[in-house]
Amino acid sequence: MTIYIKDLENEKLTFLEKIKVKLRILLIRQIDDNRKVMLLPNLENEKKIIKINKKISKYPNSKIVLSKKLKKYENQIENNIIKGKIVQKAMIHKILKLVTTNLKTQDIYILSKKYDLDVVKLSQQYIEKVKTVNIVTNEISKYKKLEEQIYNEKGILITITNNKKKSLKKAKLIINMDFNNEEINKYNICRNSIIINISNNKVDKITAFEGIIVNNVQVELDEQLRNLCINDGLYGFFENSELYESLVGEKIQNDKIRLKEIVGNNGIISFNEIQNKLVYK
C-alpha cells in the first residue's frame, strides 16, 4: 500500500468529509486497490505528526509519500518514506554528464560500507566509460572478487581500498551509496569534489567541504504519467520523482522521465554553480 499525505487544500468535500474536517479528523480517500490519499486538516505541527503516525500505524507495511509542504516532518514519520532515490540512481549517468566535461577522463569513487549488487552493477557499467573505478569500502575482501572478475574479463584494474587518509584525498567525483555524515567525516575528502548522494542518509555536514552535494533530482514526467497524477489529484503537490517511484518502484524507464534539475542541501543547484565546480582534467 502507498499512502500520499498532504494538507487539505482547495478540496471538494462531501457532507460527511466536511463534518470530519470540523472535528479535526484526517480524511482518507482511496485511489485504487494499492493507493490512498491522506488529507490533513489544519493542525498544529506536533498534533499533525501524532495523527499521521497514529493513522499510518494501521498500515504497517505501507510506503509513504509526503507532499512538498510536509517534507519538514520527514524524520518524524514512522514508516518507509519514498524519497525518489531509486529515480536518482537511475539518473546517475545523466547527472555525471551534467557535472563533468569529459567522463572518459574521470576517476570515479564509489562509497559502499557493505557489499552491494548495485555497486557491482555500477562498477561494471562504468569501467570502460571512465578513467578508473575506485571502491571505498569496509568489506574489501568481498569486493576483491569483483576486482579479479573485472580484470580477468576486461583486463581493467579497479581499486578497492579503505584508507581513511588517502582514499578520497584526490577524489573529484564521488558516488555515495550508503555512508552517513559521520562515516564520511572519518575520511580526508577533496574539499572541491562533487558528491552524488544515493544514500537515504542526507549528507550535509562535511568538515571544510566546499564542493557540491547532489542529494536528489527533479524530473519531468511524460504526458501519460502526468495526466494520471493530475486525475488522482497528486500532481504539483508532490515531487515528480517520488510520484514516479511510487508508481513503478524499481522498474524505472528513462524514456518516461527527463532530468530537469539537480538538488542540493539548499535547493536547486544552479547552472552557474555547476559550471564553477565542473569536474574536468
Coordinates of C-alpha atoms in Angstrom, one line a residue:
M1 CA 0.0 0.0 0.0
T2 CA 1.2 3.5 -0.9
I3 CA -0.2 6.5 1.1
Y4 CA 0.2 10.0 -0.2
I5 CA -0.1 12.6 2.6
K6 CA -0.9 16.2 2.0
D7 CA -2.6 19.2 3.6
L8 CA -6.3 19.7 2.9
E9 CA -6.1 22.4 0.2
N10 CA -9.0 23.5 -2.0
E11 CA -10.5 20.1 -2.0
K12 CA -14.2 19.5 -2.9
L13 CA -15.6 17.7 0.2
T14 CA -18.7 15.6 0.7
F15 CA -21.1 16.4 3.5
L16 CA -19.5 13.7 5.7
E17 CA -16.0 14.9 5.0
K18 CA -16.9 18.4 6.0
I19 CA -18.1 17.1 9.3
K20 CA -14.8 15.2 9.8
V21 CA -12.8 18.3 9.0
K22 CA -14.6 20.3 11.6
L23 CA -13.8 17.5 14.1
R24 CA -10.1 17.7 13.0
I25 CA -10.2 14.1 11.7
L26 CA -7.8 13.0 9.0
L27 CA -9.5 12.2 5.7
I28 CA -8.6 9.0 3.8
R29 CA -9.5 8.7 0.1
Q30 CA -9.0 5.5 -1.9
I31 CA -7.3 6.0 -5.3
D32 CA -7.2 2.3 -6.2
D33 CA -6.5 -1.0 -4.5
N34 CA -2.9 -0.1 -3.8
R35 CA -3.0 3.6 -3.2
K36 CA -4.7 6.0 -0.7
V37 CA -4.5 9.8 -0.1
M38 CA -4.4 11.1 3.4
L39 CA -5.7 14.7 3.8
L40 CA -4.7 16.7 6.9
P41 CA -7.0 19.3 8.4
N42 CA -5.5 22.5 9.8
L43 CA -3.5 21.3 12.9
E44 CA -0.5 22.4 14.9
N45 CA 2.7 20.8 13.8
E46 CA 3.1 18.4 16.8
K47 CA -0.5 17.3 16.5
K48 CA -0.1 16.7 12.8
I49 CA 2.8 14.3 13.4
I50 CA 0.9 12.4 16.2
K51 CA -2.2 12.0 14.0
I52 CA -0.1 10.9 10.9
N53 CA 1.8 8.3 12.9
K54 CA -1.3 7.0 14.6
K55 CA -3.2 6.6 11.3
I56 CA -0.4 5.1 9.3
S57 CA 0.3 2.6 12.1
K58 CA -2.8 0.8 10.8
Y59 CA -0.9 0.2 7.5
P60 CA 2.5 -1.2 8.9
N61 CA 3.9 -2.3 5.5
S62 CA 2.9 0.8 3.6
K63 CA 5.1 3.2 1.8
I64 CA 4.6 6.9 2.4
V65 CA 4.9 9.9 0.0
L66 CA 5.0 13.3 1.7
S67 CA 3.9 16.4 -0.1
K68 CA 6.4 19.2 -0.6
K69 CA 4.9 21.2 2.3
L70 CA 5.2 18.2 4.7
K71 CA 8.9 17.4 3.9
K72 CA 10.0 19.1 7.1
Y73 CA 8.4 16.2 9.0
E74 CA 10.2 13.5 7.2
N75 CA 12.4 12.4 10.1
Q76 CA 9.4 12.2 12.4
I77 CA 7.3 9.8 10.3
E78 CA 7.5 6.2 11.5
N79 CA 7.2 4.4 8.1
N80 CA 9.1 3.7 4.9
I81 CA 9.2 7.1 3.1
I82 CA 9.7 7.2 -0.6
K83 CA 12.4 9.8 -1.3
G84 CA 13.0 9.5 -5.0
K85 CA 16.3 7.7 -4.5
I86 CA 15.5 4.9 -7.0
V87 CA 14.9 7.6 -9.6
Q88 CA 18.1 9.4 -8.7
K89 CA 20.0 6.2 -9.0
A90 CA 18.5 5.6 -12.5
M91 CA 19.6 9.2 -13.4
I92 CA 23.3 8.7 -12.4
H93 CA 24.6 8.8 -15.9
K94 CA 22.7 12.0 -16.8
I95 CA 24.0 13.6 -13.6
L96 CA 27.6 12.6 -14.4
K97 CA 27.3 14.1 -17.9
L98 CA 25.9 17.3 -16.3
V99 CA 28.8 17.7 -13.8
T100 CA 31.8 16.7 -16.0
T101 CA 33.1 17.9 -19.3
N102 CA 34.6 14.6 -20.2
L103 CA 33.6 11.5 -18.4
K104 CA 36.2 9.4 -20.1
T105 CA 39.0 11.3 -18.2
Q106 CA 37.4 10.9 -14.8
D107 CA 38.3 8.8 -11.7
I108 CA 35.0 7.7 -10.0
Y109 CA 34.9 6.8 -6.3
I110 CA 32.1 4.7 -5.0
L111 CA 31.4 4.7 -1.2
S112 CA 29.9 1.4 0.0
K113 CA 30.2 0.2 3.5
K114 CA 28.7 -3.2 2.7
Y115 CA 28.8 -5.5 -0.3
D116 CA 26.0 -4.4 -2.6
L117 CA 24.9 -5.7 -6.0
D118 CA 24.1 -2.1 -7.1
V119 CA 27.8 -1.3 -6.6
V120 CA 28.8 -4.3 -8.7
K121 CA 26.5 -3.2 -11.5
L122 CA 27.7 0.4 -11.3
S123 CA 31.3 -0.7 -11.5
Q124 CA 30.7 -3.0 -14.4
Q125 CA 28.7 -0.2 -16.2
Y126 CA 31.5 2.4 -15.9
I127 CA 34.8 0.5 -16.1
E128 CA 35.0 1.3 -19.8
K129 CA 33.4 4.7 -19.6
V130 CA 35.7 6.4 -17.1
K131 CA 39.4 6.5 -16.4
T132 CA 39.3 4.5 -13.2
V133 CA 36.7 3.0 -10.9
N134 CA 37.6 3.1 -7.2
I135 CA 35.5 1.4 -4.4
V136 CA 36.0 2.7 -0.9
T137 CA 34.5 0.1 1.5
N138 CA 34.7 -1.7 4.8
E139 CA 34.3 -5.1 3.1
I140 CA 37.4 -5.2 1.0
S141 CA 37.6 -9.0 0.8
K142 CA 34.2 -9.3 -0.8
Y143 CA 34.9 -6.7 -3.4
K144 CA 38.2 -8.2 -4.2
K145 CA 36.3 -10.9 -6.0
L146 CA 34.8 -8.2 -8.2
E147 CA 38.2 -6.8 -8.8
E148 CA 39.5 -10.2 -10.0
Q149 CA 36.4 -10.8 -12.2
I150 CA 36.7 -7.5 -14.0
Y151 CA 40.4 -7.9 -14.5
N152 CA 40.0 -11.4 -15.9
E153 CA 37.2 -10.4 -18.2
K154 CA 38.3 -7.0 -19.3
G155 CA 41.9 -6.7 -18.4
I156 CA 41.0 -3.5 -16.4
L157 CA 42.0 -2.8 -12.9
I158 CA 39.7 -1.3 -10.3
T159 CA 40.8 -0.1 -6.9
I160 CA 39.4 -1.5 -3.6
T161 CA 40.5 0.5 -0.6
N162 CA 39.6 1.8 2.9
N163 CA 42.5 4.1 3.7
K164 CA 40.8 7.0 5.6
K165 CA 43.7 9.4 5.0
K166 CA 44.4 8.7 1.3
S167 CA 41.3 7.1 -0.3
L168 CA 39.4 10.2 -1.1
K169 CA 42.0 12.9 -0.8
K170 CA 42.1 13.5 -4.5
A171 CA 38.6 12.3 -5.3
K172 CA 36.8 14.8 -7.5
L173 CA 33.8 12.6 -8.3
I174 CA 32.2 10.6 -5.6
I175 CA 29.0 8.4 -5.6
N176 CA 27.9 7.7 -2.1
M177 CA 25.8 4.5 -1.8
D178 CA 25.2 4.2 1.9
F179 CA 27.7 6.3 4.1
N180 CA 26.2 8.8 6.5
N181 CA 27.7 12.1 7.6
E182 CA 29.7 10.6 10.5
E183 CA 31.2 7.9 8.3
I184 CA 32.2 10.3 5.5
N185 CA 33.8 12.6 8.0
K186 CA 36.3 9.9 9.0
Y187 CA 38.0 10.3 5.6
N188 CA 40.1 13.2 4.2
I189 CA 38.0 14.4 1.3
C190 CA 38.9 16.7 -1.5
R191 CA 37.2 19.9 -0.5
N192 CA 36.1 20.7 -4.0
S193 CA 34.7 17.4 -5.0
I194 CA 31.2 16.6 -6.3
I195 CA 29.3 14.0 -4.2
I196 CA 26.3 12.3 -5.8
N197 CA 24.5 11.0 -2.7
I198 CA 22.3 8.0 -3.5
S199 CA 22.1 7.1 0.2
N200 CA 18.8 7.7 2.1
N201 CA 21.0 9.5 4.7
K202 CA 21.1 13.2 3.9
V203 CA 24.7 14.3 3.6
D204 CA 25.2 17.9 4.5
K205 CA 27.9 18.4 7.1
I206 CA 31.4 17.5 5.9
T207 CA 34.3 19.3 7.6
A208 CA 35.9 22.0 5.4
F209 CA 33.9 20.9 2.4
E210 CA 33.3 23.5 -0.4
G211 CA 32.1 21.3 -3.2
I212 CA 28.6 20.2 -4.4
I213 CA 26.4 17.5 -2.8
V214 CA 23.7 16.2 -5.1
N215 CA 21.1 14.9 -2.7
N216 CA 18.3 14.4 -5.2
V217 CA 16.9 15.2 -8.6
Q218 CA 13.8 16.9 -10.1
V219 CA 12.4 15.3 -13.1
E220 CA 9.6 15.9 -15.7
L221 CA 7.1 13.1 -16.3
D222 CA 5.8 12.1 -19.7
E223 CA 2.3 13.2 -20.7
Q224 CA 0.7 9.9 -19.8
L225 CA 2.1 9.8 -16.3
R226 CA 1.5 13.5 -15.7
N227 CA -2.2 13.1 -16.7
L228 CA -2.6 10.1 -14.4
C229 CA -1.2 12.1 -11.4
I230 CA -3.4 15.1 -12.3
N231 CA -6.5 12.9 -12.4
D232 CA -5.5 11.4 -9.0
G233 CA -5.2 14.9 -7.5
L234 CA -1.5 14.4 -6.8
Y235 CA 0.4 16.4 -9.5
G236 CA 2.0 19.6 -8.2
F237 CA 1.6 18.7 -4.6
F238 CA 4.4 16.1 -4.6
E239 CA 7.9 15.8 -6.1
N240 CA 7.6 14.2 -9.6
S241 CA 10.5 11.8 -8.8
E242 CA 8.6 10.5 -5.8
L243 CA 5.3 10.2 -7.7
Y244 CA 7.1 8.2 -10.4
E245 CA 8.9 5.9 -7.9
S246 CA 5.6 5.3 -6.1
L247 CA 4.0 4.2 -9.4
V248 CA 6.8 2.0 -10.8
G249 CA 9.1 1.1 -7.9
E250 CA 12.3 -0.4 -9.3
K251 CA 11.1 -0.6 -12.9
I252 CA 12.4 2.8 -14.0
Q253 CA 12.0 3.7 -17.7
N254 CA 14.2 6.6 -18.6
D255 CA 12.0 7.5 -21.6
K256 CA 9.2 8.2 -19.2
I257 CA 11.1 10.8 -17.2
R258 CA 13.5 13.6 -18.0
L259 CA 16.2 15.1 -15.7
K260 CA 15.2 18.6 -15.1
E261 CA 17.4 19.8 -12.2
I262 CA 19.7 18.5 -9.5
V263 CA 19.0 19.3 -5.9
G264 CA 21.5 20.1 -3.2
N265 CA 21.1 20.9 0.5
N266 CA 19.9 24.4 -0.2
G267 CA 17.6 23.6 -3.0
I268 CA 18.2 23.6 -6.8
I269 CA 21.8 23.7 -7.8
S270 CA 22.2 26.4 -10.4
F271 CA 23.9 26.1 -13.7
N272 CA 26.5 28.7 -12.7
E273 CA 27.3 26.7 -9.5
I274 CA 27.7 23.5 -11.6
Q275 CA 30.0 25.4 -14.1
N276 CA 32.2 26.7 -11.3
K277 CA 32.6 23.2 -9.8
L278 CA 32.8 21.2 -13.1
V279 CA 35.0 18.1 -12.8
Y280 CA 37.5 18.1 -15.6
K281 CA 41.1 17.5 -16.4

